[in-house]
Amino acid sequence: MLNFRKKRRSPEIVAIANQKGGVGKTTTAINLGAALAQFGRRILVLDMDPQGNASTGLGADADKRGDTTREVLSGEASLVATAMQTQLPGLFLIPSTTDLHSADMVMASQKERVYFLRNAIKKDAENLLEYDFAFVDCPPSLNLLTINALAAADSLLSPLQSEFFALEGLSQLILTMREIRKSVNPMLKMEGIVLTMHDSRNNLSRMVESDARNTLKQLVYETVIPRNVTLGEAPSFGKPVVVYDKRSRGAVAYRELAAEFLRRREQKKNDS
């Protein structure tokens, strides 16, 4: 088992976003977090999507979620106090419900509307030291909730579906990231691109992968997430795929992604 655990001053905040829906964003937030927890890291998944799919996928019943992301953003509850222990040791969740739609509307009228999440993180900074990474699962659109996530994040990780219009959507996201860096978060970095829903037998999948690697170089993770039935089944049982079927191709791929995620950090430390 890999163990790259080292003492950090604060958790690294990683926004997982793509303006296009259905690209494996929530699947990546759940399963990358779960795989890292299995590697001995302490992980917080923050569900910033009013659909609450990450919450459902981690086994949080809709009628038992208590305080949610909405209360965190409004200042009614702290991040750490809201975090729920999932069935996997080391993996915690701040859940979401459709009530988050109302928070989006309330924030829109506020002067500090893009900094609600950042302020919540700063307010609870000392208690967040117990976590190594926090993954923010963003809505599939560039709304105020997504901008809050990017304003608070250290880096952006974007799933890229292996389909025809994927690179076009990614180009829009990268442009958005540049604007965020100019206006609200100059420290935001591009963590990388993860190819998802990939079928190596399909010419289109291979073409998208080739184009992505030629265009984005080292930003594209070597690990590729395949199309896999168990990745679709696991959320309906409220489990990450690495728990639901640890031998499946999807589970193996996300463990490999987690290992590469940690290796990249070790490499950056060695290079600096």
mmCIF file of N, CA and C in Angstrom, residues 159-218:
data_model
loop_
_atom_site.group_PDB
_atom_site.id
_atom_site.type_symbol
_atom_site.label_atom_id
_atom_site.label_comp_id
_atom_site.label_asym_id
_atom_site.label_seq_id
_atom_site.Cartn_x
_atom_site.Cartn_y
_atom_site.Cartn_z
ATOM 1 N N PRO A 159 -12.217 16.533 -15.229
ATOM 2 C CA PRO A 159 -12.431 15.309 -16.013
ATOM 3 C C PRO A 159 -12.745 15.685 -17.456
ATOM 4 N N LEU A 160 -12.216 14.901 -18.384
ATOM 5 C CA LEU A 160 -12.433 15.138 -19.811
ATOM 6 C C LEU A 160 -12.986 13.870 -20.437
ATOM 7 N N GLN A 161 -14.243 13.917 -20.829
ATOM 8 C CA GLN A 161 -14.870 12.758 -21.452
ATOM 9 C C GLN A 161 -14.306 12.530 -22.845
ATOM 10 N N SER A 162 -14.107 11.270 -23.180
ATOM 11 C CA SER A 162 -13.524 10.919 -24.476
ATOM 12 C C SER A 162 -14.589 10.968 -25.570
ATOM 13 N N GLU A 163 -14.976 12.191 -25.941
ATOM 14 C CA GLU A 163 -15.990 12.366 -26.980
ATOM 15 C C GLU A 163 -15.645 13.572 -27.850
ATOM 16 N N PHE A 164 -16.409 13.779 -28.908
ATOM 17 C CA PHE A 164 -16.054 14.717 -29.966
ATOM 18 C C PHE A 164 -15.894 16.160 -29.489
ATOM 19 N N PHE A 165 -16.840 16.656 -28.686
ATOM 20 C CA PHE A 165 -16.824 18.064 -28.283
ATOM 21 C C PHE A 165 -16.064 18.309 -26.974
ATOM 22 N N ALA A 166 -15.362 17.306 -26.487
ATOM 23 C CA ALA A 166 -14.736 17.416 -25.170
ATOM 24 C C ALA A 166 -13.695 18.521 -25.106
ATOM 25 N N LEU A 167 -12.811 18.579 -26.083
ATOM 26 C CA LEU A 167 -11.727 19.559 -26.036
ATOM 27 C C LEU A 167 -12.253 20.989 -26.156
ATOM 28 N N GLU A 168 -13.342 21.159 -26.898
ATOM 29 C CA GLU A 168 -13.936 22.492 -27.022
ATOM 30 C C GLU A 168 -14.427 22.977 -25.662
ATOM 31 N N GLY A 169 -15.110 22.101 -24.934
ATOM 32 C CA GLY A 169 -15.585 22.472 -23.603
ATOM 33 C C GLY A 169 -14.443 22.728 -22.647
ATOM 34 N N LEU A 170 -13.374 21.935 -22.782
ATOM 35 C CA LEU A 170 -12.222 22.129 -21.907
ATOM 36 C C LEU A 170 -11.546 23.470 -22.180
ATOM 37 N N SER A 171 -11.484 23.866 -23.433
ATOM 38 C CA SER A 171 -10.898 25.167 -23.776
ATOM 39 C C SER A 171 -11.652 26.296 -23.091
ATOM 40 N N GLN A 172 -12.966 26.184 -23.047
ATOM 41 C CA GLN A 172 -13.784 27.199 -22.367
ATOM 42 C C GLN A 172 -13.476 27.234 -20.877
ATOM 43 N N LEU A 173 -13.276 26.041 -20.282
ATOM 44 C CA LEU A 173 -12.985 25.975 -18.853
ATOM 45 C C LEU A 173 -11.628 26.605 -18.541
ATOM 46 N N ILE A 174 -10.647 26.355 -19.386
ATOM 47 C CA ILE A 174 -9.318 26.929 -19.172
ATOM 48 C C ILE A 174 -9.359 28.450 -19.287
ATOM 49 N N LEU A 175 -10.145 28.956 -20.231
ATOM 50 C CA LEU A 175 -10.315 30.407 -20.344
ATOM 51 C C LEU A 175 -10.972 30.979 -19.090
ATOM 52 N N THR A 176 -11.966 30.251 -18.580
ATOM 53 C CA THR A 176 -12.630 30.674 -17.349
ATOM 54 C C THR A 176 -11.640 30.701 -16.192
ATOM 55 N N MET A 177 -10.796 29.684 -16.117
ATOM 56 C CA MET A 177 -9.802 29.625 -15.058
ATOM 57 C C MET A 177 -8.867 30.833 -15.125
ATOM 58 N N ARG A 178 -8.479 31.219 -16.314
ATOM 59 C CA ARG A 178 -7.606 32.388 -16.467
ATOM 60 C C ARG A 178 -8.294 33.655 -15.957
ATOM 61 N N GLU A 179 -9.586 33.767 -16.241
ATOM 62 C CA GLU A 179 -10.328 34.931 -15.751
ATOM 63 C C GLU A 179 -10.431 34.918 -14.224
ATOM 64 N N ILE A 180 -10.633 33.725 -13.658
ATOM 65 C CA ILE A 180 -10.698 33.599 -12.197
ATOM 66 C C ILE A 180 -9.368 34.016 -11.585
ATOM 67 N N ARG A 181 -8.275 33.620 -12.203
ATOM 68 C CA ARG A 181 -6.950 33.986 -11.686
ATOM 69 C C ARG A 181 -6.732 35.499 -11.747
ATOM 70 N N LYS A 182 -7.239 36.125 -12.775
ATOM 71 C CA LYS A 182 -7.080 37.569 -12.912
ATOM 72 C C LYS A 182 -7.923 38.333 -11.894
ATOM 73 N N SER A 183 -9.110 37.801 -11.607
ATOM 74 C CA SER A 183 -10.076 38.591 -10.845
ATOM 75 C C SER A 183 -10.209 38.229 -9.373
ATOM 76 N N VAL A 184 -10.224 36.922 -9.042
ATOM 77 C CA VAL A 184 -10.549 36.559 -7.657
ATOM 78 C C VAL A 184 -9.553 35.615 -6.981
ATOM 79 N N ASN A 185 -8.769 34.867 -7.739
ATOM 80 C CA ASN A 185 -7.867 33.894 -7.105
ATOM 81 C C ASN A 185 -6.598 33.712 -7.933
ATOM 82 N N PRO A 186 -5.626 34.609 -7.776
ATOM 83 C CA PRO A 186 -4.397 34.544 -8.569
ATOM 84 C C PRO A 186 -3.549 33.314 -8.274
ATOM 85 N N MET A 187 -3.817 32.612 -7.170
ATOM 86 C CA MET A 187 -3.026 31.442 -6.798
ATOM 87 C C MET A 187 -3.582 30.137 -7.377
ATOM 88 N N LEU A 188 -4.706 30.193 -8.051
ATOM 89 C CA LEU A 188 -5.319 28.979 -8.599
ATOM 90 C C LEU A 188 -4.429 28.353 -9.673
ATOM 91 N N LYS A 189 -4.179 27.059 -9.532
ATOM 92 C CA LYS A 189 -3.340 26.329 -10.487
ATOM 93 C C LYS A 189 -4.170 25.257 -11.191
ATOM 94 N N MET A 190 -3.704 24.855 -12.366
ATOM 95 C CA MET A 190 -4.338 23.748 -13.070
ATOM 96 C C MET A 190 -3.717 22.460 -12.566
ATOM 97 N N GLU A 191 -4.470 21.692 -11.797
ATOM 98 C CA GLU A 191 -3.981 20.422 -11.270
ATOM 99 C C GLU A 191 -3.759 19.423 -12.395
ATOM 100 N N GLY A 192 -4.726 19.330 -13.290
ATOM 101 C CA GLY A 192 -4.572 18.391 -14.383
ATOM 102 C C GLY A 192 -5.897 18.014 -15.011
ATOM 103 N N ILE A 193 -5.784 17.172 -16.039
ATOM 104 C CA ILE A 193 -6.931 16.678 -16.800
ATOM 105 C C ILE A 193 -6.978 15.161 -16.661
ATOM 106 N N VAL A 194 -8.158 14.638 -16.364
ATOM 107 C CA VAL A 194 -8.332 13.191 -16.262
ATOM 108 C C VAL A 194 -9.267 12.729 -17.369
ATOM 109 N N LEU A 195 -8.783 11.861 -18.236
ATOM 110 C CA LEU A 195 -9.610 11.311 -19.304
ATOM 111 C C LEU A 195 -10.559 10.273 -18.719
ATOM 112 N N THR A 196 -11.849 10.458 -18.963
ATOM 113 C CA THR A 196 -12.869 9.571 -18.397
ATOM 114 C C THR A 196 -13.707 8.934 -19.504
ATOM 115 N N MET A 197 -14.455 7.887 -19.117
ATOM 116 C CA MET A 197 -15.366 7.194 -20.035
ATOM 117 C C MET A 197 -14.630 6.794 -21.312
ATOM 118 N N HIS A 198 -13.440 6.297 -21.136
ATOM 119 C CA HIS A 198 -12.550 5.996 -22.262
ATOM 120 C C HIS A 198 -12.717 4.545 -22.693
ATOM 121 N N ASP A 199 -12.794 4.336 -24.003
ATOM 122 C CA ASP A 199 -12.874 2.993 -24.573
ATOM 123 C C ASP A 199 -11.728 2.851 -25.569
ATOM 124 N N SER A 200 -10.700 2.127 -25.190
ATOM 125 C CA SER A 200 -9.504 2.010 -26.026
ATOM 126 C C SER A 200 -9.770 1.323 -27.351
ATOM 127 N N ARG A 201 -10.917 0.638 -27.464
ATOM 128 C CA ARG A 201 -11.264 -0.023 -28.738
ATOM 129 C C ARG A 201 -11.909 0.948 -29.720
ATOM 130 N N ASN A 202 -12.256 2.126 -29.206
ATOM 131 C CA ASN A 202 -12.989 3.106 -30.001
ATOM 132 C C ASN A 202 -12.027 4.120 -30.617
ATOM 133 N N ASN A 203 -12.123 4.308 -31.934
ATOM 134 C CA ASN A 203 -11.227 5.247 -32.617
ATOM 135 C C ASN A 203 -11.378 6.669 -32.082
ATOM 136 N N LEU A 204 -12.610 7.067 -31.777
ATOM 137 C CA LEU A 204 -12.849 8.419 -31.277
ATOM 138 C C LEU A 204 -12.164 8.628 -29.932
ATOM 139 N N SER A 205 -12.278 7.643 -29.028
ATOM 140 C CA SER A 205 -11.618 7.757 -27.727
ATOM 141 C C SER A 205 -10.112 7.918 -27.893
ATOM 142 N N ARG A 206 -9.543 7.135 -28.772
ATOM 143 C CA ARG A 206 -8.099 7.210 -28.996
ATOM 144 C C ARG A 206 -7.716 8.557 -29.605
ATOM 145 N N MET A 207 -8.555 9.095 -30.488
ATOM 146 C CA MET A 207 -8.273 10.384 -31.109
ATOM 147 C C MET A 207 -8.337 11.517 -30.082
ATOM 148 N N VAL A 208 -9.360 11.480 -29.221
ATOM 149 C CA VAL A 208 -9.483 12.507 -28.185
ATOM 150 C C VAL A 208 -8.286 12.448 -27.245
ATOM 151 N N GLU A 209 -7.879 11.246 -26.862
ATOM 152 C CA GLU A 209 -6.723 11.106 -25.982
ATOM 153 C C GLU A 209 -5.464 11.662 -26.642
ATOM 154 N N SER A 210 -5.266 11.335 -27.906
ATOM 155 C CA SER A 210 -4.086 11.822 -28.623
ATOM 156 C C SER A 210 -4.090 13.343 -28.714
ATOM 157 N N ASP A 211 -5.242 13.916 -29.074
ATOM 158 C CA ASP A 211 -5.346 15.379 -29.178
ATOM 159 C C ASP A 211 -5.084 16.046 -27.831
ATOM 160 N N ALA A 212 -5.655 15.462 -26.762
ATOM 161 C CA ALA A 212 -5.490 16.044 -25.427
ATOM 162 C C ALA A 212 -4.022 16.016 -25.000
ATOM 163 N N ARG A 213 -3.357 14.896 -25.227
ATOM 164 C CA ARG A 213 -1.954 14.779 -24.808
ATOM 165 C C ARG A 213 -1.040 15.658 -25.663
ATOM 166 N N ASN A 214 -1.344 15.780 -26.944
ATOM 167 C CA ASN A 214 -0.527 16.640 -27.811
ATOM 168 C C ASN A 214 -0.708 18.117 -27.472
ATOM 169 N N THR A 215 -1.938 18.468 -27.061
ATOM 170 C CA THR A 215 -2.246 19.870 -26.779
ATOM 171 C C THR A 215 -1.852 20.281 -25.370
ATOM 172 N N LEU A 216 -2.145 19.424 -24.391
ATOM 173 C CA LEU A 216 -2.008 19.798 -22.986
ATOM 174 C C LEU A 216 -0.807 19.147 -22.292
ATOM 175 N N LYS A 217 -0.133 18.275 -23.010
ATOM 176 C CA LYS A 217 1.125 17.687 -22.530
ATOM 177 C C LYS A 217 0.964 17.056 -21.144
ATOM 178 N N GLN A 218 1.852 17.475 -20.208
ATOM 179 C CA GLN A 218 1.903 16.855 -18.884
ATOM 180 C C GLN A 218 0.689 17.152 -18.009
#
